[in-house]
mmCIF file of the C-alpha atoms, coordinates in Angstrom:
data_MODEL
# 
_entry.id   MODEL 
# 
loop_
_atom_site.group_PDB 
_atom_site.id 
_atom_site.type_symbol 
_atom_site.label_atom_id 
_atom_site.label_alt_id 
_atom_site.label_comp_id 
_atom_site.label_asym_id 
_atom_site.label_entity_id 
_atom_site.label_seq_id 
_atom_site.pdbx_PDB_ins_code 
_atom_site.Cartn_x 
_atom_site.Cartn_y 
_atom_site.Cartn_z 
_atom_site.occupancy 
_atom_site.B_iso_or_equiv 
_atom_site.pdbx_formal_charge 
_atom_site.auth_seq_id 
_atom_site.auth_comp_id 
_atom_site.auth_asym_id 
_atom_site.auth_atom_id 
_atom_site.pdbx_PDB_model_num 
ATOM 1  C CA . MET A 1 1  ? -12.705 13.072  -40.013 1.00 0.00 ? 1  MET A CA 1 
ATOM 2  C CA . THR A 1 2  ? -13.424 14.491  -36.883 1.00 0.00 ? 2  THR A CA 1 
ATOM 3  C CA . LEU A 1 3  ? -10.244 15.973  -36.565 1.00 0.00 ? 3  LEU A CA 1 
ATOM 4  C CA . PRO A 1 4  ? -9.837  17.367  -39.941 1.00 0.00 ? 4  PRO A CA 1 
ATOM 5  C CA . ALA A 1 5  ? -13.014 19.156  -39.461 1.00 0.00 ? 5  ALA A CA 1 
ATOM 6  C CA . ALA A 1 6  ? -12.378 20.144  -35.995 1.00 0.00 ? 6  ALA A CA 1 
ATOM 7  C CA . ALA A 1 7  ? -9.716  21.910  -37.157 1.00 0.00 ? 7  ALA A CA 1 
ATOM 8  C CA . ILE A 1 8  ? -11.438 23.459  -39.913 1.00 0.00 ? 8  ILE A CA 1 
ATOM 9  C CA . LEU A 1 9  ? -14.421 24.888  -38.114 1.00 0.00 ? 9  LEU A CA 1 
ATOM 10 C CA . VAL A 1 10 ? -13.263 25.614  -34.720 1.00 0.00 ? 10 VAL A CA 1 
ATOM 11 C CA . PRO A 1 11 ? -11.360 28.947  -35.852 1.00 0.00 ? 11 PRO A CA 1 
ATOM 12 C CA . ASP A 1 12 ? -14.869 29.837  -38.116 1.00 0.00 ? 12 ASP A CA 1 
ATOM 13 C CA . PHE A 1 13 ? -17.118 29.364  -35.327 1.00 0.00 ? 13 PHE A CA 1 
ATOM 14 C CA . PHE A 1 14 ? -14.888 30.471  -32.733 1.00 0.00 ? 14 PHE A CA 1 
ATOM 15 C CA . PRO A 1 15 ? -11.851 32.310  -33.830 1.00 0.00 ? 15 PRO A CA 1 
ATOM 16 C CA . ASP A 1 16 ? -11.413 33.657  -30.057 1.00 0.00 ? 16 ASP A CA 1 
ATOM 17 C CA . VAL A 1 17 ? -10.687 30.395  -28.466 1.00 0.00 ? 17 VAL A CA 1 
ATOM 18 C CA . SER A 1 18 ? -7.241  29.183  -27.436 1.00 0.00 ? 18 SER A CA 1 
ATOM 19 C CA . PRO A 1 19 ? -5.892  26.347  -29.276 1.00 0.00 ? 19 PRO A CA 1 
ATOM 20 C CA . ARG A 1 20 ? -4.284  25.056  -25.972 1.00 0.00 ? 20 ARG A CA 1 
ATOM 21 C CA . TRP A 1 21 ? -8.172  25.084  -24.712 1.00 0.00 ? 21 TRP A CA 1 
ATOM 22 C CA . VAL A 1 22 ? -9.347  23.262  -27.352 1.00 0.00 ? 22 VAL A CA 1 
ATOM 23 C CA . VAL A 1 23 ? -7.152  20.796  -26.903 1.00 0.00 ? 23 VAL A CA 1 
ATOM 24 C CA . ARG A 1 24 ? -7.614  20.269  -23.283 1.00 0.00 ? 24 ARG A CA 1 
ATOM 25 C CA . LEU A 1 25 ? -11.185 19.551  -24.524 1.00 0.00 ? 25 LEU A CA 1 
ATOM 26 C CA . GLY A 1 26 ? -10.260 17.226  -26.901 1.00 0.00 ? 26 GLY A CA 1 
ATOM 27 C CA . THR A 1 27 ? -8.186  15.784  -24.030 1.00 0.00 ? 27 THR A CA 1 
ATOM 28 C CA . ALA A 1 28 ? -10.698 15.393  -21.744 1.00 0.00 ? 28 ALA A CA 1 
ATOM 29 C CA . SER A 1 29 ? -13.378 14.253  -24.178 1.00 0.00 ? 29 SER A CA 1 
ATOM 30 C CA . PHE A 1 30 ? -11.265 11.686  -25.283 1.00 0.00 ? 30 PHE A CA 1 
ATOM 31 C CA . THR A 1 31 ? -10.059 10.629  -21.881 1.00 0.00 ? 31 THR A CA 1 
ATOM 32 C CA . GLY A 1 32 ? -14.028 10.231  -20.877 1.00 0.00 ? 32 GLY A CA 1 
ATOM 33 C CA . ALA A 1 33 ? -14.747 8.309   -23.958 1.00 0.00 ? 33 ALA A CA 1 
ATOM 34 C CA . LEU A 1 34 ? -12.145 5.733   -22.541 1.00 0.00 ? 34 LEU A CA 1 
ATOM 35 C CA . VAL A 1 35 ? -13.204 5.363   -19.160 1.00 0.00 ? 35 VAL A CA 1 
ATOM 36 C CA . LEU A 1 36 ? -16.636 4.492   -20.426 1.00 0.00 ? 36 LEU A CA 1 
ATOM 37 C CA . MET A 1 37 ? -15.120 2.165   -22.977 1.00 0.00 ? 37 MET A CA 1 
ATOM 38 C CA . ALA A 1 38 ? -13.493 0.552   -19.414 1.00 0.00 ? 38 ALA A CA 1 
ATOM 39 C CA . ALA A 1 39 ? -16.193 0.254   -17.743 1.00 0.00 ? 39 ALA A CA 1 
ATOM 40 C CA . LEU A 1 40 ? -18.518 -1.593  -19.886 1.00 0.00 ? 40 LEU A CA 1 
ATOM 41 C CA . ASP A 1 41 ? -18.849 -4.916  -18.770 1.00 0.00 ? 41 ASP A CA 1 
ATOM 42 C CA . ALA A 1 42 ? -18.188 -7.686  -21.179 1.00 0.00 ? 42 ALA A CA 1 
ATOM 43 C CA . ASP A 1 43 ? -20.939 -10.148 -20.293 1.00 0.00 ? 43 ASP A CA 1 
ATOM 44 C CA . ALA A 1 44 ? -23.441 -7.781  -20.522 1.00 0.00 ? 44 ALA A CA 1 
ATOM 45 C CA . SER A 1 45 ? -26.684 -8.235  -22.310 1.00 0.00 ? 45 SER A CA 1 
ATOM 46 C CA . ALA A 1 46 ? -29.335 -6.516  -24.553 1.00 0.00 ? 46 ALA A CA 1 
ATOM 47 C CA . ASP A 1 47 ? -32.092 -6.986  -22.999 1.00 0.00 ? 47 ASP A CA 1 
ATOM 48 C CA . THR A 1 48 ? -33.563 -4.942  -20.765 1.00 0.00 ? 48 THR A CA 1 
ATOM 49 C CA . SER A 1 49 ? -36.109 -5.174  -17.374 1.00 0.00 ? 49 SER A CA 1 
ATOM 50 C CA . PRO A 1 50 ? -39.593 -3.340  -17.770 1.00 0.00 ? 50 PRO A CA 1 
ATOM 51 C CA . SER A 1 51 ? -38.612 -1.931  -14.098 1.00 0.00 ? 51 SER A CA 1 
ATOM 52 C CA . LEU A 1 52 ? -35.883 0.636   -15.715 1.00 0.00 ? 52 LEU A CA 1 
ATOM 53 C CA . PHE A 1 53 ? -38.905 2.267   -17.348 1.00 0.00 ? 53 PHE A CA 1 
ATOM 54 C CA . CYS A 1 54 ? -41.553 2.385   -14.674 1.00 0.00 ? 54 CYS A CA 1 
# 
């Protein structure tokens, strides 16, 4: 759904943006998401310690 929405909305809201720049931004965002997912610890739990909030 995101790709069709971007294809429709980017030309409407940013008519002077280069398509090459949009592709680079999308590629960078996708790469960043992959790096963050790869950095997740498989053994991590959902509990937090109170020291994180102090």
